[in-house]
Structure formats: structure tokens, C-alpha cells
Coordinates of C-alpha atoms and ligand atoms in Angstrom, one line a residue:
X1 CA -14.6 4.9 47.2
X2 CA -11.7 6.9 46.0
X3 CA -10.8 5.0 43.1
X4 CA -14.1 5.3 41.3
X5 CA -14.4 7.8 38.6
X6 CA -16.0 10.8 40.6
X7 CA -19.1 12.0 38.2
X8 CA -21.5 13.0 41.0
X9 CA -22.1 16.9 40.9
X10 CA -24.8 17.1 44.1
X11 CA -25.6 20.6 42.5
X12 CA -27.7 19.0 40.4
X13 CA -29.6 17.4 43.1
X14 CA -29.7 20.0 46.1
X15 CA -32.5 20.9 47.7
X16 CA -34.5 17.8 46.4
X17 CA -37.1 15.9 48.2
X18 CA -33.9 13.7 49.3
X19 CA -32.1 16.7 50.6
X20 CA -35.1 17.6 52.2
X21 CA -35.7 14.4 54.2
X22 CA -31.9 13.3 55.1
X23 CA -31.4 17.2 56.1
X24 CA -34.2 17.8 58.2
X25 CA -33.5 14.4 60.1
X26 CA -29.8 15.2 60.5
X27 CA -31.1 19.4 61.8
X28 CA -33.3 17.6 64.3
X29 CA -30.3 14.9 65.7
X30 CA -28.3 18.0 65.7
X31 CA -31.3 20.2 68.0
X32 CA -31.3 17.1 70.0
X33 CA -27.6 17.4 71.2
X34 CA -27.8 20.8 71.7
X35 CA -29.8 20.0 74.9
X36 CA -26.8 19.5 76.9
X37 CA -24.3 22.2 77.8
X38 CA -21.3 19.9 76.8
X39 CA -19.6 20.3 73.3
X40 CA -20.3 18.2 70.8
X41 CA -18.4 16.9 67.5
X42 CA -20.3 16.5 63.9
X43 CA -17.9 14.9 61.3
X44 CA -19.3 15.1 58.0
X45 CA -17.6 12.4 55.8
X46 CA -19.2 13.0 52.3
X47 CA -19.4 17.2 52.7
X48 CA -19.9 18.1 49.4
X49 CA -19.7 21.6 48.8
X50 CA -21.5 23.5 51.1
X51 CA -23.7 25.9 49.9
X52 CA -25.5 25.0 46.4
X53 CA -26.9 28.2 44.0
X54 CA -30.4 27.1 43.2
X55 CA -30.0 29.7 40.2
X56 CA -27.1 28.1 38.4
X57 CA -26.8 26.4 35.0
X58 CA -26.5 23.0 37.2
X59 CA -29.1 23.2 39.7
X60 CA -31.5 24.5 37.3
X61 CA -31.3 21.5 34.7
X62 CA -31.6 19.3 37.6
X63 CA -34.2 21.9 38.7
X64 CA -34.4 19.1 41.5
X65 CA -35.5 21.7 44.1
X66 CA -38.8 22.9 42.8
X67 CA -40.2 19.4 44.0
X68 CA -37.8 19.8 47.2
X69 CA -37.4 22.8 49.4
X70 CA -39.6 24.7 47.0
X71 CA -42.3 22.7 47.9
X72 CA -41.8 23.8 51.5
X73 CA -40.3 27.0 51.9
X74 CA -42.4 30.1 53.6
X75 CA -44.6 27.4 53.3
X76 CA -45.9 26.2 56.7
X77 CA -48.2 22.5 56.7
X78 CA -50.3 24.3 59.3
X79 CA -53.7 23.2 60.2
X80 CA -53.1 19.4 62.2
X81 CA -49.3 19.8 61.0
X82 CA -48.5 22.2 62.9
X83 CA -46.2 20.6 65.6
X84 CA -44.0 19.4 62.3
X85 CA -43.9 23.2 61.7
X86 CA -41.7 23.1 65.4
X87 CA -39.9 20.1 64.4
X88 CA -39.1 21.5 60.6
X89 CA -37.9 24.8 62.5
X90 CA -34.3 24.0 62.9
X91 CA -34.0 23.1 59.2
X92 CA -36.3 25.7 57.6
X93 CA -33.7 28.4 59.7
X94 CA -30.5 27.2 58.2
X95 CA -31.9 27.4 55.0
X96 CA -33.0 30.8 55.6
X97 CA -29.7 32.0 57.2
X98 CA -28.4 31.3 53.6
X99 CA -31.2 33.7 51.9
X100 CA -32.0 36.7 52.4
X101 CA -35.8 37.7 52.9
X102 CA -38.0 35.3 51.4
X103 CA -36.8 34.8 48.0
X104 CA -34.8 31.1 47.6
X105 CA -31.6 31.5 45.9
X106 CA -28.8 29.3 47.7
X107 CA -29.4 26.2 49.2
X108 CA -27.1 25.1 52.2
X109 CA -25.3 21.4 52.0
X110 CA -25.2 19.1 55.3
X111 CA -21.7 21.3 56.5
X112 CA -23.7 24.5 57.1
X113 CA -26.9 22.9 58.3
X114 CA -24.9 21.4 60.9
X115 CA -22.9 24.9 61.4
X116 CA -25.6 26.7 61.5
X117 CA -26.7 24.5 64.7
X118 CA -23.4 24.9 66.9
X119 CA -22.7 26.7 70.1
X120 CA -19.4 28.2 70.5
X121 CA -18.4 24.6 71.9
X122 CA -19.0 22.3 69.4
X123 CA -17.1 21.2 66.7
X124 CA -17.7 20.3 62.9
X125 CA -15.3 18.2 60.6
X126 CA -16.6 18.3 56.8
X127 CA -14.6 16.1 54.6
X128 CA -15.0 16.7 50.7
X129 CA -12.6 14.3 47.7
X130 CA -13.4 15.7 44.7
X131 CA -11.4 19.0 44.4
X132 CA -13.6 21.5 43.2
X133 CA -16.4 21.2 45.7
X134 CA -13.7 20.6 48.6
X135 CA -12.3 24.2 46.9
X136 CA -16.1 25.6 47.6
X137 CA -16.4 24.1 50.8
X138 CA -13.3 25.2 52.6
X139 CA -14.5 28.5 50.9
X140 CA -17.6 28.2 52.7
X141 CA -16.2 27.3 56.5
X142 CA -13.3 29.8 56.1
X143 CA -12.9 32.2 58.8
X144 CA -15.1 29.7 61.4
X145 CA -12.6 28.6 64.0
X146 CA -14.9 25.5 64.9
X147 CA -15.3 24.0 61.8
X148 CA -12.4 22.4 59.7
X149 CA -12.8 21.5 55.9
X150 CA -10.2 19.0 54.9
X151 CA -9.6 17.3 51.2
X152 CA -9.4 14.1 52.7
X153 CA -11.3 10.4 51.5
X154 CA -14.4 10.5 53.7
X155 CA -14.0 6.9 54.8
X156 CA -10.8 6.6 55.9
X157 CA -11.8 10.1 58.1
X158 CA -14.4 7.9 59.7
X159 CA -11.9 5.2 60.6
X160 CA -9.1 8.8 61.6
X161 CA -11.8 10.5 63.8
X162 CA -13.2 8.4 65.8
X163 CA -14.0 8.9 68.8
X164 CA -13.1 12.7 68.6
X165 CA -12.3 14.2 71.9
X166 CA -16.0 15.8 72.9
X167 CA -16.9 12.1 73.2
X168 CA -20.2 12.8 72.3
X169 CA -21.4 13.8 68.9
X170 CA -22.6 12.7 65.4
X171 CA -21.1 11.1 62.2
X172 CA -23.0 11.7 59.2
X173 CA -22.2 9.6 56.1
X174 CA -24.2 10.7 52.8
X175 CA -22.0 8.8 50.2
X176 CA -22.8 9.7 46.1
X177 CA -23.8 5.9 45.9
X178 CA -22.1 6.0 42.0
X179 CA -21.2 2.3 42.7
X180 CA -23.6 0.1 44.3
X181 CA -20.3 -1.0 46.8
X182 CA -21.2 2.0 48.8
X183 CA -24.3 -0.1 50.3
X184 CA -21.3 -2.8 51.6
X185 CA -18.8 -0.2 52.6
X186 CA -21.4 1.9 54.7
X187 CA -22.5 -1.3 56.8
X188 CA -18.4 -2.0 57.1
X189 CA -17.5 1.7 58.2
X190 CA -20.3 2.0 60.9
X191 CA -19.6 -1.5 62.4
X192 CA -15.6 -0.4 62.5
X193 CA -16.4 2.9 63.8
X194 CA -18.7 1.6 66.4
X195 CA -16.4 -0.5 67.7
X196 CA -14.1 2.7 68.3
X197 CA -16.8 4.7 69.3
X198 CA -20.0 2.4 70.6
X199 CA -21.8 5.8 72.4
X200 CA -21.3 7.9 69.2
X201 CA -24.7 8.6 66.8
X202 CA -24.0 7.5 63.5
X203 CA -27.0 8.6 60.5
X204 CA -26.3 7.6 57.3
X205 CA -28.1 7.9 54.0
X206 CA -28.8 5.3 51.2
X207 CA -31.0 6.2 48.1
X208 CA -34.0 4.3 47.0
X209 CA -34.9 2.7 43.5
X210 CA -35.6 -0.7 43.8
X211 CA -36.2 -2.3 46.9
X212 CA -33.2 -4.8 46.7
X213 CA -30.2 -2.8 47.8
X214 CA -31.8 -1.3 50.9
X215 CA -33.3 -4.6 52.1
X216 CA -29.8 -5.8 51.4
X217 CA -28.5 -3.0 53.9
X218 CA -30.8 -3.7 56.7
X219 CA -30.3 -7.2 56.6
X220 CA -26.6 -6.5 56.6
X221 CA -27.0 -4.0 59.9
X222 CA -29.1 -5.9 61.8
X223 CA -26.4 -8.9 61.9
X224 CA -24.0 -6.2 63.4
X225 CA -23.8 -5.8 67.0
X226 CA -24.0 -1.7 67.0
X227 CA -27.0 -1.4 69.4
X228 CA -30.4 0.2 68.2
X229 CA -30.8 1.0 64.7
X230 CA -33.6 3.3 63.7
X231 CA -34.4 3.3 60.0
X232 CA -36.6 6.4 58.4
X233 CA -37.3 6.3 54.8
X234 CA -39.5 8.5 52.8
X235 CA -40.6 7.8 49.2
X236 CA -42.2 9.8 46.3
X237 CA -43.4 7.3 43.9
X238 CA -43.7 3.1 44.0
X239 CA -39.9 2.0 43.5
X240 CA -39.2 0.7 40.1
X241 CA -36.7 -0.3 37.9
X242 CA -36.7 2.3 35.6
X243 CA -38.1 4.8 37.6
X244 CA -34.8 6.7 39.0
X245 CA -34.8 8.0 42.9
X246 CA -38.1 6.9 44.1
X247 CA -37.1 7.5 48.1
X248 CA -34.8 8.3 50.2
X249 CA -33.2 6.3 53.2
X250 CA -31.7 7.3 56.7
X251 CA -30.2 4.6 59.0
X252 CA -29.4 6.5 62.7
X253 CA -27.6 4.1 65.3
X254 CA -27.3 5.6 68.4
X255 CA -30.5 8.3 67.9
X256 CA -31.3 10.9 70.6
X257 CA -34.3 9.0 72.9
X258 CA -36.8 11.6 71.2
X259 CA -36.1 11.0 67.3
X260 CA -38.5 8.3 67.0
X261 CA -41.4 10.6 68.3
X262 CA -40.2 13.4 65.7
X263 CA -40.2 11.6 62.8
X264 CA -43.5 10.2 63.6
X265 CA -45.1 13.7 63.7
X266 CA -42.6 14.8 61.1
X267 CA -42.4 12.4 58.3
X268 CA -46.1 11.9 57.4
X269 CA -46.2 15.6 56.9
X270 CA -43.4 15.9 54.5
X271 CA -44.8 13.0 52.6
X272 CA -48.1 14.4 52.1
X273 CA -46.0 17.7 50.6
X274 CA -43.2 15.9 48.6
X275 CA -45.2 12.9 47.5
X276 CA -45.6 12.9 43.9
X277 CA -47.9 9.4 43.1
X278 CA -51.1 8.1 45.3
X279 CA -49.0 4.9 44.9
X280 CA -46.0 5.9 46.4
X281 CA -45.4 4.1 49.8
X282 CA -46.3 5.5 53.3
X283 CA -42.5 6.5 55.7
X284 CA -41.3 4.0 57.0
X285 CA -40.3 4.4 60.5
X286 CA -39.3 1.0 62.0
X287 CA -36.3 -0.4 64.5
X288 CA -33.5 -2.5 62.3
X289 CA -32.2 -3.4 65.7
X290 CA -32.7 -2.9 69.8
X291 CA -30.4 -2.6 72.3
X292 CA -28.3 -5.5 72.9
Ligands
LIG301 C1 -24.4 13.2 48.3 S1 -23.1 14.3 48.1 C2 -22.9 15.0 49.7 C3 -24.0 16.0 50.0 C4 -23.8 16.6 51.4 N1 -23.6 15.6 52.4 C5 -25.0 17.4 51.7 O1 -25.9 16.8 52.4 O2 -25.1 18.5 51.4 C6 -21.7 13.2 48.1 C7 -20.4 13.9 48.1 O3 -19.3 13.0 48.4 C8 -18.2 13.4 47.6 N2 -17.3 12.2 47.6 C9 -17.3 11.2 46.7 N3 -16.4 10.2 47.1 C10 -15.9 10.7 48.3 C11 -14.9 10.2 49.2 N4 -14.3 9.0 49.0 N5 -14.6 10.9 50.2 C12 -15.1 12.1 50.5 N6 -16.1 12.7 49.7 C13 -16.4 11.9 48.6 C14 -18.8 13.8 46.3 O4 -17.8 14.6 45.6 C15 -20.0 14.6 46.7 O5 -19.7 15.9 46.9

């Protein structure tokens, strides 16, 4: 929230297997809405900065990447993967609209993913609190007329923008989870902005250590009443105590009919790529909740 003490940097993380997974979810819900002619609205509640330099003192201590996007970029799965090549496409493309040629240098954040992804119609609203990556990020969407970067606390934007005038459209909510609150406030903000907006997609990403605060979470959403919940998570290594980010998690209410069948095709794929221990658990692709 906004009164925590705001330590998270994601430049040390960018491009990680997590980025990887919540990113190439949120590129394919985005792909998915661009079926239909009619604008849509993408309002990005935890921004961040934008666009990450993979080459920079931060990003290479974390040097989170090289198990990430460099474990995939220019490089196809191929063979019996191949139709997670297709579904990877939209992703892989917004990363490479950031590079230039082959070589990997910057890495995009969720606000030019989604950018990248627009028609002429459709709107994005990236919201960013801590001041120098909301400095970076307005730097980043400057001079785009359908995409707004505004210094604003990304939870009380959910509860401000909903449900934006294209009535159809996507919130993504990718918290820094620095205070293990941000599991209860997530399952608050999506039931109150459900309630506002009960047609709108909602993904949202939780990380994974220890099994108890995402079990937590999914018991929490399935006692809402916010129609079919789709949960997708994709892990490393076993989850342990001491063992840091062992996976990454994405709740999507509201997902495109299609998703399911993507991540299916898509997520053993990436596993078999990012997966760092024989013992780490398969994806999980499961319902939280049906339609009501
Ligand atoms: C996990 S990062 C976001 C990464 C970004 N969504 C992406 O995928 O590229 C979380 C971001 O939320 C920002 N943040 C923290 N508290 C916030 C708040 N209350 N409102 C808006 N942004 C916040 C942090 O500064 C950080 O940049």
C-alpha cells in the first residue's frame, strides 16, 4: 500500500522466469481482445517503469534474466512446441520491438507489452507510486496519445477507473508483494472492482514461496461472487521456506473463452525451459471458480 516503505526496485527482477510467465499471459489476454474491432481499455495499476536495461548495474546483480527471457529469446521450443511458438509470438514481438536485431539489451515492463498490442482505438492507463520509475515511465509513454502514465496509488486507480468508458478491457494488478497485506488487499480490490465493472477481465499476479499465502488467496477468491476465476501458476523449484521465488502466480477473472486452451499448450512448454529442479511442480492450470 502507499504507506509502506517502497524498497522494491523491479530492475532487479525484469525479465525473470516471473516476468516471463505473468507477461506472456497478460500479451495473450491482450491478443485475445484485439479480435474485436471495438476499443479496448488496459489499466495497469502497479506499472513500474516501463522499459528495464538488462545491462545496468541493477539488472545485472539481479542478473534475474539470464534464467528468464534469456532462456527464450531467438530461441524457438520447436519440435512438438511449436504451436507455443504461435502463442509466445505476441510477447516475444514486444520484447523485440524494444531491441534492435538480435542482441537483448532492454527489457519492456507490462505498460509497453500492453502498448505494443494496441490499435489506434484502445486505450492504456499505467499507474506507477514510487517517483523515480513513475519519472521513467511517463518518459517511456510520452508522445503516445493513447496511453496516460499518471503518479497516482495503484489501488485507489482501480477503485477511480472502473469501468472506463470502452466498457470492455483489462485490469492488470502486479503489486511488489513487500508486505504480505497485498495477498488481502488484491482479493478486496478485485471483488470492489467487480462489483463496478462485473464484464471487465481482471489478471492479477501473486508470487510463490511457500504454499500458504497463495492457498490463502484462492480460498479467499473462491468465496467471492466474481464469476469464473482461472488460476495459472508456474514454478521453478519445490516451494520452500528458505528457498526465495519458487513460482509465479496469475489469477484472471473474466478470461477470454480461449485462454484456458493457450495456457495448456503454452505453460508446459515454458516450464520445461525455465524449470530449474526435476522436483519443481508441474503448471497448474485449474478453475478457482465457475460461472455463477
Ligand atoms: C512488480 S512491479 C511492477 C512491474 C510491472 N507491472 C511489469 O510487469 O513490468 C511493482 C511496482 O509497483 C510499484 N508500486 C508499489 N506500491 C504502489 C502503489 N501503491 N501504487 C502504484 N504502484 C506501486 C512499485 O514501485 C513497482 O514499480
Amino acid at each position: 500500500m502507499v504507506g509502506a516503505a517502497m524498497n522494491y526496485r523491479h530492475a532487479f527482477h525484469a525479465g525473470s522466469f516471473a516476468d516471463v510467465h505473468k507477461h506472456a499471459v497478460l500479451a495473450r489476454i491482450v491478443a485475445h481482445l484485439r479480435q474485436k474491432p471495438t476499443a479496448f481499455r488496459v489499466i495497469d495499476s502497479h506499472a513500474g517503469a516501463g522499459r528495464y536495461d538488462l545491462l545496468a548495474d541493477q539488472a545485472t546483480r539481479g542478473g534475474e534474466w539470464r534464467d528468464g527471457i534469456g532462456r527464450i529469446w531467438h530461441r524457438p521450443f520447436g519440435g512438438s512446441d511449436a504451436a507455443a511458438d504461435a502463442l509466445l509470438a505476441p510477447y516475444i514481438e514486444a520484447v523485440a520491438d524494444c531491441n534492435t536485431g538480435p542482441s537483448l539489451r532492454t527489457y519492456p515492463g507490462s505498460p509497453l507489452i500492453v502498448r505494443h498490442l494496441m490499435r489506434p482505438q484502445d486505450r492504456l492507463i499505467a499507474c506507477e507510486i514510487e517517483p523515480r520509475a513513475a519519472a521513467q515511465l511517463a518518459a517511456a509513454l510520452r508522445g503516445d496519445a493513447r496511453a496516460k502514465a499518471l503518479v497516482i496509488d495503484g489501488w485507489t486507480a482501480v477503485g477511480a477507473y472502473v469501468p472506463p468508458q470502452e466498457r470492455r478491457g483489462l485490469v492488470f494488478i502486479d503489486p511488489p508483494f513487500e508486505e504480505a497485506a497485498d495477498f488481502a488487499h488484491l482479493a478486496a480490490i478485485v471483488s470492489s472492482a467487480h462489483r463496478k465493472w462485473p464484464t471487465g477481465i481482471y489478471l492479477a499476479w501473486y508470487p510463490i514461496t511457500t504454499r500458504a499465502a497463495p492457498d490463502a488467496l484462492a480460498r479467499r477468491l473462491r468465496r467471492l461472487s466474481v464469476g469464473k476465476i482461472l488460476r495459472c501458476e508456474l514454478s521453478v523449484r519445490a516451494p520452500a521456506a528458505d528457498a526465495g521465488l519458487t513460482g509465479s502466480g496469475l489469477v484472471a477473472i473474466n478470461p477470454p473463452f480461449p485462454l484456458e486452451a493457450d495456457l495448456r499448450l503454452l505453460m508446459p512448454a515454458l516450464a520445461r525451459r525455465l524449470g530449474r529442479a526435476a522436483a519443481a511442480p508441474a503448471p497448474r492450470i485449474d478453475w478457482l471458480a465457475a460461472e455463477r
